[in-house]
Coordinates of C-alpha atoms in Angstrom, one line a residue:
M1 CA 19.1 8.4 1.1
E2 CA 18.4 6.0 4.0
V3 CA 15.7 3.3 3.8
R4 CA 14.8 1.7 7.1
R5 CA 12.1 0.5 9.4
L6 CA 10.8 3.4 11.6
S7 CA 10.2 2.9 15.3
R8 CA 6.6 3.1 16.5
S9 CA 7.4 6.6 18.0
E10 CA 9.0 7.7 14.8
A11 CA 6.0 6.6 12.7
E12 CA 3.6 8.3 15.1
A13 CA 5.7 11.5 14.9
A14 CA 5.6 11.4 11.1
F15 CA 1.8 11.0 10.8
D16 CA 1.3 14.3 9.0
E17 CA 4.2 13.6 6.6
L18 CA 2.9 10.1 5.9
A19 CA -0.6 11.4 5.3
R20 CA 0.8 14.1 2.9
L21 CA 2.8 11.4 1.0
R22 CA -0.3 9.2 0.6
I23 CA -2.4 12.1 -0.6
V24 CA 0.2 13.4 -3.1
V25 CA 1.2 10.0 -4.5
F26 CA -2.2 8.4 -4.6
R27 CA -3.6 11.5 -6.5
D28 CA -1.9 10.1 -9.6
F29 CA -3.3 7.4 -11.9
P30 CA -4.4 4.7 -11.2
Y31 CA -5.7 5.7 -7.7
L32 CA -6.9 9.3 -8.5
Y33 CA -7.4 9.8 -4.8
E34 CA -8.9 13.1 -3.8
G35 CA -7.3 12.9 -0.3
D36 CA -8.3 14.2 3.1
L37 CA -5.8 14.9 5.9
D38 CA -8.3 14.0 8.7
Y39 CA -9.1 10.6 7.0
E40 CA -5.4 9.9 6.6
R41 CA -4.7 10.6 10.2
D42 CA -7.5 8.3 11.3
Y43 CA -6.4 5.6 8.8
L44 CA -2.8 5.7 10.0
S45 CA -3.7 5.6 13.7
T46 CA -6.0 2.6 13.1
F47 CA -3.2 0.9 11.1
L48 CA -0.6 1.4 13.9
K49 CA -2.9 -0.2 16.5
S50 CA -1.7 -3.6 15.1
P51 CA 1.2 -4.9 17.1
G52 CA 2.6 -6.3 13.9
A53 CA 2.4 -3.1 11.8
V54 CA 5.6 -1.8 10.3
V55 CA 6.4 1.4 8.5
I56 CA 9.5 1.6 6.3
G57 CA 10.7 5.1 5.7
A58 CA 12.8 6.6 2.8
I59 CA 14.7 9.5 4.4
D60 CA 16.7 12.1 2.5
G61 CA 18.6 14.1 5.2
S62 CA 15.9 14.8 7.7
K63 CA 13.0 14.7 5.2
L64 CA 10.7 11.7 4.8
V65 CA 10.3 11.3 1.0
G66 CA 8.7 7.9 0.9
A67 CA 7.1 5.2 3.0
A68 CA 5.8 1.6 2.8
T69 CA 3.6 0.0 5.3
A70 CA 2.6 -3.6 6.2
S71 CA 0.7 -5.5 8.9
P72 CA -0.9 -8.8 9.5
L73 CA -3.9 -9.1 7.1
A74 CA -6.1 -10.2 10.0
D75 CA -5.4 -6.8 11.7
H76 CA -6.2 -4.8 8.5
F77 CA -9.5 -3.4 7.3
D78 CA -12.3 -6.1 7.0
E79 CA -12.7 -5.3 3.2
F80 CA -9.3 -6.9 2.6
G81 CA -9.7 -10.0 4.7
K82 CA -13.3 -10.8 3.6
P83 CA -12.4 -12.3 0.1
F84 CA -9.9 -14.6 1.7
I85 CA -12.5 -15.9 4.2
E86 CA -15.0 -16.3 1.4
R87 CA -12.5 -18.5 -0.5
G88 CA -11.7 -20.6 2.6
L89 CA -8.3 -19.0 3.2
D90 CA -7.2 -17.9 6.6
P91 CA -6.3 -14.2 6.7
A92 CA -4.0 -14.9 9.7
S93 CA -1.6 -16.7 7.3
Y94 CA -0.9 -13.5 5.3
F95 CA 1.2 -10.4 5.9
Y96 CA -0.5 -7.5 4.0
F97 CA 1.5 -4.8 2.3
S98 CA -0.7 -1.7 2.5
E99 CA 0.9 1.2 0.6
S100 CA 4.2 2.1 -1.0
V101 CA 4.5 5.9 -1.7
L102 CA 7.5 7.7 -2.9
E103 CA 8.0 11.3 -4.2
K104 CA 8.5 11.3 -8.0
E105 CA 12.1 12.6 -8.0
Y106 CA 13.2 9.6 -5.9
R107 CA 11.8 6.9 -8.1
G108 CA 14.0 4.6 -10.2
Q109 CA 16.7 4.5 -7.6
G110 CA 16.0 1.1 -6.0
V111 CA 13.8 2.4 -3.2
G112 CA 10.8 0.4 -4.3
V113 CA 12.9 -2.8 -4.1
R114 CA 14.1 -1.9 -0.6
F115 CA 10.5 -1.3 0.5
F116 CA 9.6 -4.9 -0.6
E117 CA 12.7 -6.3 1.0
E118 CA 12.1 -4.6 4.3
R119 CA 8.4 -5.6 4.5
E120 CA 9.3 -9.2 3.5
K121 CA 11.9 -9.3 6.2
A122 CA 9.2 -8.1 8.7
A123 CA 6.9 -10.9 7.5
R124 CA 9.5 -13.6 8.0
E125 CA 10.4 -12.2 11.5
Q126 CA 6.7 -12.5 12.4
G127 CA 6.5 -16.0 11.0
F128 CA 4.2 -15.4 8.0
P129 CA 4.5 -17.8 5.1
S130 CA 2.9 -15.5 2.6
C131 CA 2.8 -11.8 1.7
V132 CA 0.0 -10.1 -0.2
F133 CA -1.0 -6.7 -1.5
S134 CA -3.8 -5.4 -3.6
S135 CA -3.8 -2.9 -6.5
V136 CA -6.7 -0.9 -7.9
V137 CA -8.1 -2.1 -11.2
R138 CA -9.1 0.7 -13.6
P139 CA -11.0 -0.1 -16.8
E140 CA -9.1 0.0 -20.1
G141 CA -9.4 3.4 -21.8
H142 CA -10.1 5.2 -18.5
P143 CA -10.6 8.9 -19.3
M144 CA -7.8 9.9 -16.9
L145 CA -5.2 7.4 -18.2
P146 CA -2.1 9.4 -18.8
A147 CA -0.1 8.9 -22.1
G148 CA 2.7 6.5 -21.6
Y149 CA 1.4 5.1 -18.4
Q150 CA 3.1 1.8 -17.4
P151 CA 1.5 -0.4 -14.7
L152 CA 3.8 -1.9 -12.1
D153 CA 2.9 -5.5 -12.9
A154 CA 6.3 -6.3 -14.4
F155 CA 8.1 -4.9 -11.2
W156 CA 5.8 -7.0 -9.0
T157 CA 6.3 -10.1 -11.0
K158 CA 10.1 -9.7 -10.9
R159 CA 9.8 -9.5 -7.1
G160 CA 8.2 -13.0 -7.2
Y161 CA 4.5 -11.9 -6.8
S162 CA 1.6 -13.1 -9.0
K163 CA -2.0 -12.3 -9.2
I164 CA -4.4 -14.5 -7.3
D165 CA -7.0 -15.3 -9.9
G166 CA -10.4 -14.2 -8.9
L167 CA -9.3 -12.8 -5.5
V168 CA -10.6 -9.2 -5.7
S169 CA -11.8 -6.9 -2.9
E170 CA -13.5 -3.6 -3.1
F171 CA -12.5 -0.4 -1.3
S172 CA -14.1 3.0 -1.5
W173 CA -12.6 6.4 -1.8
K174 CA -13.4 9.7 -3.4
D175 CA -11.8 10.1 -6.9
I176 CA -10.5 13.5 -7.9
G177 CA -13.4 15.9 -8.6
E178 CA -16.1 13.4 -7.3
A179 CA -18.6 14.4 -4.6
E180 CA -19.0 10.9 -3.2
E181 CA -16.9 7.8 -2.5
T182 CA -17.2 5.0 -5.0
A183 CA -16.1 1.4 -4.6
K184 CA -13.1 0.3 -6.7
P185 CA -12.0 -3.3 -7.4
M186 CA -8.7 -4.2 -5.8
Q187 CA -6.8 -7.2 -7.3
F188 CA -4.7 -9.3 -4.8
W189 CA -1.1 -10.4 -5.6
A190 CA 0.8 -12.9 -3.4
R191 CA 4.2 -14.4 -2.8
T192 CA 4.8 -17.4 -0.6
F193 CA 8.2 -18.0 0.9

């Protein structure tokens, strides 16, 4: 399997595959995302308007089996930059890791580490001193919590990331089986080089 940065034209050509991956992977806990192909296409086209946006692909043969994205935080959705501004932090100082999605059968083979390495490399190339990402926070005892679920906190900590105490955003999407979107808290994690 090859893990590498996709060119802009490769990322645009893979829109539907990227959208499918996001819908499939984010359907699982903790995101529980209902998913909508049109929304995903719109999201991805908005994301790629940033000149600093990168898409890292995991490719098995000719099939895209995973992807990780990142862009300058100042170019991302306002919901993600707002808590930084409210805290007196400049969003222009941060490179934001959007998603990391990988089909289940390819997990545990080092691809997640490669996704972080490639996005960190892109951040350094663009002169960013810090990388951030956010993860959804679900309440303890959530009714859809699967048995044996392990959050990724230990993986992120091993990569040098830590929670930014009190820095939480909200982002809305429709959970599985819900008729309307609801806001979910998103905890920020950061690493400074």
